[in-house]
Amino acid sequence: MNRLDVEFLAEGSRCKAWLYLPKTKKPAPVIVMAHGLGSTRVMRLGAYAERFRDLGYACLVFDYRHFGDSEGEPRQLLDVNKQLQDWKAAIAFARTRTDVDTDKVVLWGTSFSGGHVIATAADDQRVAAVISQCPFTDGMASSMAVPPLTSIKVTIRALTDKLGSWFGAAPVTIALAGKPGSTAMMSAADCEQGYLQLVPDAAAKQFPNYVAARIALQILTYFPGRKTPQLNCPTLFCVCETDTVAPAKATLRHARRAPRGQIKIYKEGHFDIYLGDSFERTIGDQIDFLQRTVPLN
């Protein structure tokens, strides 16, 4: 109920999205949402959007190009600049709607997109608020958290993929989440089970747990956390204390530089925050933040 299938163009390609609309006669503030590294909207984003909608907020939940239901070839191609363009296109689309309050656009990101929303809001001074959950803020910190041997194997595959792309070769892929010691983007002890538990049972057999390996080269030089001083809107940072993917120390260092930043710290790890009691605590804090900073009319 109250969820529409919509789409918008990002550099000529269609991005598919869900638009959740609350039962209200007035246009509601809209929360633009997308997932993290290689993830899609079916991986628990609906659980957040439904809670926000039930409070009276609209939500636009989209898949990036090359992922999920959105267009883009080759599939599973993750590019930082393309995803940032997708965020801009999603926000522009939200601002064309007459059924939402276009003066109250909130950005919600998690993990890799937790960094994207920081970078996007820093460049868009009209954004009303930001929620950045277990955010990727510092490429060097995330890379240093990977064991050296794994890092070498990942880099070799990334370089092979990048070189092949110059000659039109098909992407060389790498697992998104794998067991410790495996050649995967995320291979800490909690990553494989934690990541894959977000995939719905109905999609588990077909879920592509891989991505074009070249993204590993971009991650090393991506530092969205450096833009926190440029955020002029209220920003909530939900930080996982034992995060193996986006180390909390670096995240907190960046978060404390946000002029209107608010920080909540959770004892759980990176993937715990999406489920169970941790999810309830986290979304409770996010709801409180929304009601204080972007109140309903």
XYZ file of C-alpha atoms in Angstrom:
297
model
C 0.000 0.000 0.000
C 1.094 3.561 -0.754
C 4.162 2.428 -2.714
C 4.499 3.457 -6.344
C 6.898 2.106 -8.949
C 8.600 5.109 -10.520
C 11.695 5.798 -12.590
C 13.980 8.663 -13.496
C 16.822 9.256 -15.936
C 20.464 9.431 -14.903
C 22.694 10.422 -17.812
C 20.251 8.774 -20.237
C 19.719 5.507 -18.338
C 16.587 4.636 -16.377
C 16.917 4.205 -12.625
C 14.053 2.284 -11.065
C 12.699 3.371 -7.698
C 9.920 2.959 -5.157
C 8.055 6.029 -3.992
C 6.418 5.563 -0.594
C 3.671 8.093 0.104
C 2.066 8.631 3.503
C -1.659 9.029 4.012
C -1.773 12.799 4.209
C -3.428 15.557 2.214
C -0.360 17.796 2.391
C 2.868 17.130 0.500
C 5.235 15.429 2.963
C 8.995 15.778 3.419
C 10.740 13.224 1.211
C 13.653 10.988 2.194
C 15.825 9.919 -0.760
C 17.434 6.535 -0.048
C 19.882 4.108 -1.672
C 22.022 1.200 -0.491
C 25.700 0.480 -0.023
C 28.455 -1.337 -1.907
C 26.913 -3.527 -4.602
C 23.585 -3.638 -2.763
C 20.053 -2.997 -3.989
C 16.858 -1.620 -2.538
C 15.384 -5.085 -1.860
C 18.070 -5.625 0.797
C 16.093 -4.257 3.763
C 15.657 -0.649 2.603
C 11.915 -1.184 2.513
C 11.934 -1.858 6.262
C 13.273 1.649 6.875
C 11.052 3.321 4.284
C 7.892 1.729 5.687
C 8.646 3.019 9.172
C 9.339 6.521 7.907
C 6.202 6.486 5.732
C 4.043 5.352 8.645
C 5.198 8.465 10.516
C 4.161 10.704 7.637
C 7.343 11.011 5.539
C 7.574 10.155 1.846
C 10.519 8.004 0.705
C 12.152 7.633 -2.707
C 14.190 4.400 -2.684
C 16.242 3.772 -5.836
C 18.668 1.322 -7.422
C 21.865 2.662 -8.953
C 22.568 2.221 -12.617
C 24.088 -1.199 -13.391
C 22.408 -2.720 -10.322
C 19.074 -4.211 -9.346
C 16.194 -3.218 -11.587
C 17.887 -0.163 -13.068
C 19.410 0.006 -16.544
C 23.109 0.072 -17.292
C 25.595 -2.219 -19.019
C 27.761 -3.987 -18.117
C 25.943 -5.233 -15.044
C 27.499 -4.934 -11.579
C 29.687 -2.006 -12.614
C 30.279 0.214 -9.594
C 31.680 3.661 -10.243
C 31.785 6.381 -7.593
C 31.178 9.286 -9.962
C 28.259 7.512 -11.648
C 26.633 6.777 -8.308
C 27.031 10.384 -7.208
C 25.349 11.426 -10.459
C 22.543 8.967 -9.688
C 22.039 10.674 -6.332
C 21.784 14.060 -8.009
C 19.307 12.688 -10.549
C 17.191 11.100 -7.800
C 17.059 14.372 -5.861
C 16.195 16.320 -9.004
C 13.384 13.858 -9.711
C 12.046 14.160 -6.163
C 11.947 17.923 -6.574
C 9.697 17.593 -9.628
C 6.984 15.771 -7.694
C 3.862 17.593 -6.602
C 3.011 14.939 -3.989
C 6.046 15.672 -1.783
C 7.414 18.781 -0.092
C 10.253 19.731 -2.406
C 11.667 22.170 0.147
C 12.240 19.329 2.605
C 14.469 16.762 0.917
C 16.352 14.472 3.308
C 19.181 12.145 2.250
C 19.528 8.700 3.852
C 22.533 6.523 3.091
C 24.122 3.438 4.589
C 27.631 2.012 4.305
C 29.039 3.142 0.921
C 26.015 5.363 0.328
C 26.528 6.771 3.814
C 29.553 8.441 2.256
C 27.668 9.399 -0.894
C 25.052 11.352 1.062
C 27.795 13.344 2.778
C 29.417 14.231 -0.545
C 26.057 14.997 -2.167
C 24.712 17.197 0.616
C 27.981 19.116 0.782
C 27.416 20.077 -2.858
C 23.671 20.758 -2.519
C 22.905 23.405 0.060
C 19.150 22.888 -0.349
C 19.211 19.489 1.367
C 17.217 19.695 4.607
C 18.969 16.944 6.585
C 21.190 13.876 6.252
C 21.160 10.467 7.914
C 24.440 8.619 7.399
C 24.352 5.066 8.774
C 27.563 3.042 9.378
C 29.082 5.302 6.731
C 32.089 4.751 4.528
C 33.983 7.998 5.041
C 37.654 7.235 4.508
C 39.094 5.046 1.753
C 42.494 4.755 3.392
C 41.022 3.636 6.716
C 38.836 0.999 5.052
C 41.741 -0.228 2.927
C 44.075 -0.452 5.923
C 41.513 -2.654 7.697
C 42.058 -5.344 5.041
C 44.857 -7.907 5.643
C 47.899 -7.169 3.408
C 47.757 -10.446 1.451
C 44.053 -9.971 0.714
C 44.707 -6.388 -0.296
C 47.376 -7.495 -2.770
C 45.075 -10.094 -4.349
C 42.234 -7.592 -4.625
C 44.513 -4.974 -6.174
C 45.845 -7.391 -8.794
C 42.327 -8.284 -9.842
C 41.306 -4.623 -9.881
C 44.246 -3.661 -12.086
C 43.491 -6.541 -14.456
C 39.887 -5.385 -14.748
C 40.841 -1.760 -15.275
C 43.394 -2.620 -17.943
C 40.909 -4.842 -19.746
C 38.302 -2.076 -19.716
C 40.614 0.093 -21.815
C 40.462 -2.531 -24.563
C 36.747 -3.283 -24.313
C 37.107 -6.578 -22.449
C 34.310 -7.934 -20.263
C 34.697 -6.969 -16.593
C 36.882 -9.058 -14.328
C 34.718 -9.532 -11.270
C 35.394 -9.922 -7.575
C 33.179 -11.186 -4.780
C 31.465 -8.488 -2.754
C 31.493 -10.522 0.456
C 33.558 -13.613 1.173
C 35.182 -15.664 3.882
C 38.304 -14.424 5.695
C 41.330 -14.741 3.444
C 39.270 -14.915 0.253
C 39.630 -12.456 -2.598
C 36.594 -10.318 -1.851
C 35.800 -6.662 -1.333
C 34.634 -7.449 2.194
C 36.220 -10.469 3.883
C 36.304 -9.837 7.628
C 34.837 -12.579 9.790
C 31.388 -10.992 9.970
C 31.079 -9.909 6.332
C 29.873 -12.868 4.279
C 27.081 -13.962 6.584
C 26.231 -10.390 7.578
C 25.989 -9.159 3.997
C 24.119 -12.103 2.543
C 21.546 -12.126 5.342
C 20.203 -8.888 3.867
C 19.258 -10.620 0.618
C 15.596 -11.734 0.582
C 15.114 -15.509 0.502
C 13.251 -15.275 -2.800
C 16.264 -13.629 -4.465
C 19.076 -15.536 -2.729
C 19.767 -18.051 -5.517
C 19.990 -15.381 -8.212
C 21.741 -12.702 -6.176
C 24.984 -11.558 -7.861
C 27.514 -11.496 -5.025
C 30.162 -9.854 -7.178
C 31.121 -6.564 -8.754
C 33.554 -5.331 -11.413
C 36.885 -5.418 -9.597
C 38.065 -1.979 -10.744
C 36.090 -0.316 -7.928
C 38.840 -1.343 -5.496
C 41.093 1.272 -7.102
C 38.516 4.026 -6.531
C 37.861 3.105 -2.928
C 41.458 3.829 -1.954
C 41.110 7.458 -3.085
C 37.506 8.150 -2.039
C 37.251 10.296 1.109
C 33.685 11.620 1.395
C 34.269 12.253 5.096
C 36.528 15.156 4.208
C 33.414 17.077 3.130
C 31.717 17.014 6.540
C 32.823 20.605 7.341
C 30.819 21.719 4.289
C 27.519 20.275 5.543
C 25.199 23.136 6.481
C 22.228 20.939 7.407
C 21.564 18.770 10.471
C 23.376 15.450 9.989
C 22.959 12.276 12.006
C 25.887 9.856 12.006
C 24.983 6.334 13.165
C 28.355 4.715 13.875
C 29.023 1.037 14.616
C 31.728 0.746 17.266
C 33.117 -2.592 16.012
C 32.734 -1.843 12.292
C 35.111 -3.992 10.190
C 34.206 -2.314 6.884
C 34.089 1.403 7.754
C 36.304 1.767 10.854
C 34.645 3.834 13.569
C 37.767 5.806 14.512
C 38.049 7.453 11.094
C 34.291 7.958 10.827
C 34.104 9.706 14.184
C 37.033 11.938 13.293
C 35.178 13.150 10.203
C 31.751 13.277 11.862
C 32.961 15.574 14.635
C 33.849 18.183 12.012
C 30.262 18.533 10.771
C 28.961 21.930 11.973
C 25.496 20.574 12.787
C 26.416 16.946 13.243
C 24.859 14.592 15.777
C 26.512 11.273 16.569
C 25.034 8.022 17.841
C 27.367 5.106 18.580
C 26.267 1.470 18.655
C 28.271 -1.425 20.067
C 27.362 -3.703 17.165
C 29.247 -4.365 13.924
C 28.678 -3.101 10.400
C 25.992 -5.606 9.384
C 24.231 -5.950 12.729
C 22.580 -2.565 12.435
C 20.041 -3.717 9.820
C 18.260 -6.332 11.918
C 16.745 -7.134 15.294
C 17.232 -4.998 18.383
C 20.039 -3.013 16.779
C 17.751 -2.029 13.908
C 15.071 -0.945 16.375
C 17.489 1.204 18.378
C 18.982 2.761 15.282
C 15.739 3.565 13.502
C 14.370 4.915 16.772
C 17.232 7.404 16.872
C 16.701 8.248 13.212
C 12.999 8.874 13.772
C 13.768 11.124 16.721
C 16.281 13.039 14.589
C 13.785 13.467 11.739
C 11.002 14.678 13.983
C 13.292 17.266 15.569
C 15.046 18.546 12.462
C 12.494 18.083 9.638
C 9.137 18.168 11.386
C 5.933 17.348 9.578
C 3.613 20.246 8.710
